[in-house]
CSV table of C-alpha atoms in Angstrom, one decimal:
chain,number,residue,atom,x,y,z
P,29,MET,CA,12.8,2.6,156.4
P,30,LYS,CA,10.2,4.5,154.6
P,31,GLU,CA,7.5,3.8,157.1
P,32,LEU,CA,10.2,5.3,160.1
P,33,GLN,CA,10.6,8.3,157.8
P,34,ASN,CA,6.7,8.9,157.4
P,35,LEU,CA,6.5,8.5,161.2
P,36,ASP,CA,9.4,10.9,161.8
P,37,LEU,CA,7.5,13.4,159.7
P,38,GLN,CA,4.2,12.9,160.9
P,39,LYS,CA,5.8,13.5,164.5
P,40,TYR,CA,7.2,16.8,163.5
P,41,SER,CA,3.9,17.7,161.9
P,42,ASP,CA,2.1,17.1,165.0
P,43,GLN,CA,4.7,18.8,167.1
P,44,LEU,CA,4.5,22.0,164.5
P,45,GLY,CA,0.7,21.6,164.7
P,46,THR,CA,0.6,21.8,168.4
P,47,MET,CA,3.1,24.5,168.6
P,48,ILE,CA,0.9,26.7,166.2
P,49,LEU,CA,-2.3,26.0,168.0
P,50,GLU,CA,-0.5,27.2,171.5
P,51,TYR,CA,1.6,30.3,170.5
P,52,ALA,CA,-0.8,31.7,167.5
P,53,PRO,CA,-3.5,33.1,169.9
P,54,LYS,CA,-0.6,34.4,171.9
P,55,LEU,CA,1.2,36.1,168.8
P,56,ALA,CA,-2.2,37.4,167.7
P,57,LEU,CA,-2.9,39.0,170.8
P,58,ALA,CA,0.6,40.3,171.3
P,59,LEU,CA,0.2,42.1,168.1
P,60,ALA,CA,-3.1,43.3,169.1
P,61,THR,CA,-1.8,44.6,172.3
P,62,LEU,CA,1.2,46.1,170.4
P,63,ILE,CA,-1.0,48.1,168.0
P,64,ILE,CA,-3.5,49.2,170.5
P,65,GLY,CA,-0.9,50.3,173.1
P,66,LEU,CA,1.0,52.4,170.4
P,67,TRP,CA,-2.3,53.9,169.6
P,68,ILE,CA,-3.2,54.6,173.3
P,69,ILE,CA,0.5,56.2,173.7
P,70,SER,CA,0.1,58.5,170.8
P,71,MET,CA,-3.2,59.5,172.2
P,72,ILE,CA,-1.8,60.0,175.9
P,73,LEU,CA,1.2,62.2,174.4
P,74,LYS,CA,-1.3,64.1,172.4
P,75,GLY,CA,-3.4,64.8,175.5
P,76,MET,CA,0.0,65.4,177.6
P,77,GLY,CA,0.8,68.1,175.0
P,78,ARG,CA,-2.3,70.0,175.4
P,79,VAL,CA,-2.3,70.0,179.3
P,80,LEU,CA,1.3,71.2,179.4
P,81,GLU,CA,0.4,74.0,177.0
P,82,LYS,CA,-2.7,74.9,178.9
P,83,ARG,CA,-0.7,75.1,182.2
P,84,ASN,CA,1.8,77.5,180.5
P,85,VAL,CA,4.7,74.9,181.0
P,86,ASP,CA,8.1,76.5,179.5
P,87,PRO,CA,7.8,75.7,175.6
P,88,SER,CA,11.6,74.4,176.0
P,89,LEU,CA,10.6,72.0,178.5
P,90,ALA,CA,7.3,70.6,176.9
P,91,PRO,CA,8.8,68.5,173.9
P,92,PHE,CA,11.5,67.2,176.2
P,93,LEU,CA,9.1,65.7,178.7
P,94,ARG,CA,6.8,64.4,176.1
P,95,SER,CA,9.5,62.7,174.2
P,96,LEU,CA,10.8,61.2,177.5
P,97,PHE,CA,7.6,60.1,178.7
P,98,GLY,CA,7.0,58.6,175.2
P,99,ILE,CA,10.2,56.7,175.5
P,100,LEU,CA,9.3,55.1,179.0
P,101,LEU,CA,5.5,54.4,177.9
P,102,ARG,CA,7.0,52.3,174.8
P,103,LEU,CA,9.4,50.7,176.6
P,104,MET,CA,6.8,49.2,179.2
P,105,LEU,CA,4.4,48.3,176.3
P,106,LEU,CA,7.5,46.2,174.6
P,107,VAL,CA,8.2,44.6,177.9
P,108,SER,CA,4.4,43.6,178.5
P,109,VAL,CA,4.1,42.2,174.8
P,110,ILE,CA,7.4,39.9,175.1
P,111,GLY,CA,6.0,38.7,178.4
P,112,MET,CA,2.5,37.8,176.7
P,113,VAL,CA,4.4,35.7,174.0
P,114,GLY,CA,5.8,33.7,176.6
P,115,VAL,CA,9.4,34.8,176.8
P,116,GLU,CA,11.1,34.4,180.2
P,117,MET,CA,11.1,38.1,181.7
P,118,THR,CA,14.2,37.3,184.0
P,119,SER,CA,16.0,36.0,180.9
P,120,PHE,CA,15.0,38.9,179.0
P,121,VAL,CA,15.9,41.5,181.6
P,122,ALA,CA,19.5,39.9,181.8
P,123,ILE,CA,19.6,40.1,178.0
P,124,LEU,CA,18.2,43.7,178.0
P,125,GLY,CA,21.0,44.6,180.5
P,126,ALA,CA,23.8,43.3,178.6
P,127,ALA,CA,22.3,44.8,175.5
P,128,GLY,CA,22.0,48.2,177.3
P,129,LEU,CA,25.7,47.9,178.4
P,130,ALA,CA,27.1,47.4,175.2
P,131,VAL,CA,24.9,50.0,173.5
P,132,GLY,CA,25.9,52.5,176.4
P,133,LEU,CA,29.5,51.8,175.8
P,134,ALA,CA,28.8,52.5,171.9
P,135,MET,CA,26.8,55.7,172.6
P,136,GLN,CA,28.8,57.5,175.0
P,137,GLY,CA,28.3,60.7,172.9
P,138,THR,CA,24.7,60.5,172.7
P,139,LEU,CA,24.3,59.9,176.4
P,140,GLN,CA,26.6,62.7,177.0
P,141,ASN,CA,24.2,64.8,174.7
P,142,PHE,CA,21.0,63.3,176.6
P,143,ALA,CA,22.6,64.4,179.9
P,144,GLY,CA,23.5,67.7,178.4
P,145,GLY,CA,19.9,68.4,177.4
P,146,VAL,CA,18.6,67.4,181.0
P,147,MET,CA,21.1,69.7,182.7
P,148,ILE,CA,20.2,72.6,180.0
P,149,LEU,CA,16.2,72.1,180.8
P,150,LEU,CA,17.1,72.2,184.6
P,151,PHE,CA,19.1,74.9,185.0
P,152,LYS,CA,17.7,77.0,181.9
P,153,PRO,CA,20.9,78.9,180.8
P,154,PHE,CA,18.8,79.9,177.8
P,155,LYS,CA,15.1,79.1,176.6
P,156,VAL,CA,13.1,79.0,173.4
P,157,GLY,CA,13.3,82.6,171.6
P,158,ASP,CA,16.5,83.7,173.4
P,159,VAL,CA,19.5,84.7,171.1
P,160,ILE,CA,22.7,83.1,172.1
P,161,ASP,CA,26.5,82.8,170.8
P,162,ALA,CA,27.7,79.2,171.6
P,163,ALA,CA,29.8,76.7,169.9
P,164,GLY,CA,30.9,79.3,167.4
P,165,TYR,CA,27.3,80.0,166.3
P,166,LEU,CA,24.9,82.9,166.8
P,167,GLY,CA,21.2,82.5,166.4
P,168,SER,CA,18.1,82.4,167.7
P,169,VAL,CA,16.9,79.3,169.8
P,170,ARG,CA,14.1,77.5,167.9
P,171,GLU,CA,13.8,74.3,169.7
P,172,ILE,CA,15.5,72.6,172.7
P,173,GLN,CA,15.1,68.6,171.8
P,174,ILE,CA,16.5,65.7,174.2
P,175,PHE,CA,20.0,65.5,172.2
P,176,ASN,CA,20.3,68.7,170.3
P,177,THR,CA,19.5,72.3,170.4
P,178,ILE,CA,18.3,73.8,167.0
P,179,LEU,CA,19.2,77.8,166.4
P,180,ASN,CA,18.0,79.9,163.4
P,181,THR,CA,20.7,82.4,162.4
P,182,PRO,CA,20.2,85.9,161.4
P,183,ASP,CA,20.5,85.1,157.8
P,184,ASN,CA,18.0,82.3,158.3
P,185,LYS,CA,20.4,79.2,158.6
P,186,ARG,CA,19.3,76.2,161.0
P,187,ILE,CA,22.0,75.1,163.2
P,188,ILE,CA,22.0,72.0,165.0
P,189,ILE,CA,24.3,71.9,168.1
P,190,PRO,CA,24.7,68.6,170.5
P,191,ASN,CA,23.7,69.3,173.8
P,192,GLY,CA,26.9,67.8,175.5
P,193,SER,CA,29.0,70.6,173.8
P,194,LEU,CA,26.6,73.2,174.8
P,195,ALA,CA,26.2,72.0,178.4
P,196,GLY,CA,30.0,71.6,178.7
P,197,SER,CA,31.1,75.2,177.4
P,198,SER,CA,30.7,78.7,177.7
P,199,MET,CA,28.0,80.8,175.9
P,200,THR,CA,26.7,84.3,175.6
P,201,ASN,CA,23.1,84.8,176.3
P,202,PHE,CA,22.0,88.2,174.6
P,203,SER,CA,18.1,88.0,175.9
P,204,SER,CA,18.4,87.0,179.4
P,205,GLU,CA,18.5,90.7,180.6
P,206,SER,CA,15.7,93.3,180.3
P,207,THR,CA,18.4,95.8,179.0
P,208,ARG,CA,21.5,95.9,176.6
P,209,ARG,CA,24.1,98.7,176.6
P,210,VAL,CA,25.1,100.2,173.1
P,211,ASP,CA,28.6,101.4,173.0
P,212,TRP,CA,30.2,103.6,170.2
P,213,THR,CA,33.7,105.6,169.6
P,214,PHE,CA,33.2,108.6,167.4
P,215,GLY,CA,36.5,110.6,166.6
P,216,ILE,CA,36.8,114.2,166.0
P,217,GLY,CA,39.7,116.3,164.4
P,218,TYR,CA,42.3,117.9,166.6
P,219,GLY,CA,41.0,121.5,166.7
P,220,ASP,CA,37.2,120.5,166.7
P,221,ASP,CA,35.1,121.9,169.3
P,222,TYR,CA,34.7,118.9,171.8
P,223,ASP,CA,32.1,120.8,173.9
P,224,LYS,CA,30.1,121.3,170.7
P,225,ALA,CA,30.5,117.3,169.7
P,226,LYS,CA,29.4,116.4,173.1
P,227,SER,CA,26.3,118.6,172.8
P,228,VAL,CA,25.5,117.4,169.2
P,229,LEU,CA,25.7,113.6,170.5
P,230,GLU,CA,23.5,114.4,173.5
P,231,LYS,CA,20.9,116.0,171.1
P,232,TYR,CA,20.9,112.9,168.8
P,233,ILE,CA,20.6,110.5,171.8
P,234,GLY,CA,17.4,112.7,173.1
P,235,GLU,CA,15.9,112.4,169.9
P,236,ASP,CA,15.8,108.7,170.0
P,237,GLU,CA,12.8,107.5,171.6
P,238,ARG,CA,14.2,103.9,172.0
P,239,ILE,CA,17.1,105.0,174.2
P,240,MET,CA,16.5,104.9,177.8
P,241,LYS,CA,16.7,107.9,180.1
P,242,ASP,CA,17.4,105.4,183.0
P,243,PRO,CA,20.3,104.6,183.2
P,244,ALA,CA,21.4,107.9,182.1
P,245,PRO,CA,23.3,108.0,178.7
P,246,PHE,CA,27.2,108.2,179.2
P,247,ILE,CA,29.4,110.5,177.0
P,248,ALA,CA,33.1,111.1,177.8
P,249,LEU,CA,36.5,111.8,175.9
P,250,SER,CA,38.1,108.5,176.1
P,251,ALA,CA,41.3,108.8,174.3
P,252,LEU,CA,43.7,111.2,172.3
P,253,ALA,CA,44.7,109.0,169.5
P,254,ASP,CA,47.1,109.6,166.7
P,255,SER,CA,44.7,110.9,164.1
P,256,SER,CA,41.7,111.8,166.3
P,257,VAL,CA,40.4,113.0,169.6
P,258,ASN,CA,37.9,109.5,170.5
P,259,ILE,CA,34.5,110.1,172.2
P,260,VAL,CA,32.8,107.4,173.9
P,261,VAL,CA,29.2,107.2,174.0
P,262,ARG,CA,27.0,104.4,176.2
P,263,VAL,CA,23.4,104.0,175.9
P,264,TRP,CA,20.9,101.6,177.5
P,265,VAL,CA,18.0,100.1,175.3
P,266,ASN,CA,15.8,97.1,175.1
P,267,PRO,CA,17.5,93.9,173.6
P,268,SER,CA,15.2,94.1,170.6
P,269,ASP,CA,16.2,97.7,169.7
P,270,TYR,CA,19.9,97.3,170.1
P,271,TRP,CA,21.0,96.6,166.3
P,272,GLY,CA,18.5,99.4,165.2
P,273,VAL,CA,19.9,101.9,167.6
P,274,PHE,CA,23.4,101.1,166.8
P,275,PHE,CA,23.2,101.7,163.1
P,276,ASP,CA,20.9,104.6,163.0
P,277,MET,CA,23.4,106.3,165.3
P,278,ASN,CA,26.4,105.4,163.1
P,279,GLU,CA,24.4,106.8,160.0
P,280,ARG,CA,23.2,110.0,162.0
P,281,VAL,CA,26.9,110.9,163.3
P,282,TYR,CA,28.3,110.4,159.8
P,283,LYS,CA,25.7,112.7,158.1
P,284,GLY,CA,25.3,115.2,161.0
P,285,PHE,CA,28.8,115.8,162.2
P,286,ALA,CA,29.8,117.4,158.7
P,287,GLN,CA,26.8,119.8,158.6
P,288,GLU,CA,28.0,120.8,162.4
P,289,GLY,CA,31.1,121.7,161.2
P,290,LEU,CA,32.9,118.8,162.8
P,291,ASN,CA,35.3,116.3,161.1
P,292,ILE,CA,35.8,112.7,161.2
P,293,PRO,CA,39.4,112.2,160.8
P,294,PHE,CA,41.0,109.4,159.1
P,295,PRO,CA,44.5,108.0,159.4
P,296,GLN,CA,47.1,110.1,157.4
P,297,MET,CA,50.6,110.5,157.1
P,298,ASP,CA,52.8,113.6,156.1
P,299,VAL,CA,56.0,112.8,154.1
P,300,HIS,CA,58.6,115.4,154.0
P,301,LEU,CA,61.1,115.0,151.2
P,302,HIS,CA,64.8,116.7,151.5
P,303,GLN,CA,66.9,117.1,148.7
P,304,ASN,CA,70.5,116.7,149.2
P,305,THR,CA,72.7,119.5,147.6
């Protein structure tokens, strides 16, 4: 009995030794291929980045192309390494397909974000550097990734928005056009000289070099409101000058109207008391 056990143990030891001798070189070669392959892929992606930069590829498209190309290369390397170990590729592909289906069902939202990223980069509703209002956030586009878009808000907060929601909802791009219109409504009191108010506003507009002459500025009486005569003013500026022009004109009118004898009215109510006798 003891001799039989020794024979079985010897048999298993021989089989283990044979397997080690057979598979050890394959495992070593596969591991070396994996390490060297990853290093080569890293070099390829770096070279690809330099080529895209030299050819002035859209900054929003370059990171996406590098990421997608890197995923494809790593997947090809993984398949090659598994084949070198001796795994039957037909079985592996079947297992990979089943796993892919399960992962796809579990990651529907992620795949939706991926598709959204592709749509954004193909149709380009915005690019890196644009100021957009989307998904309830206003900010400058810092980076467009495969699954997310990163914004920087005016108060320097970083907002990460899934591309699926961006591609499937409305947004406002404040940087897509070369000009923007600035609108104000200024009120003067009843009895004030409207022609003088219009002349003063034309003077302020003419003194601001950031305001374009073409299209011409527009000034008109817009409404006879309850407490004021409202004057609408519309001018065109470069997008980068929008807020500077807007705030400066508000301050100029507030300080200048008083010096010109023009009143900026505020809502008020007259109360009459009647005494019963």
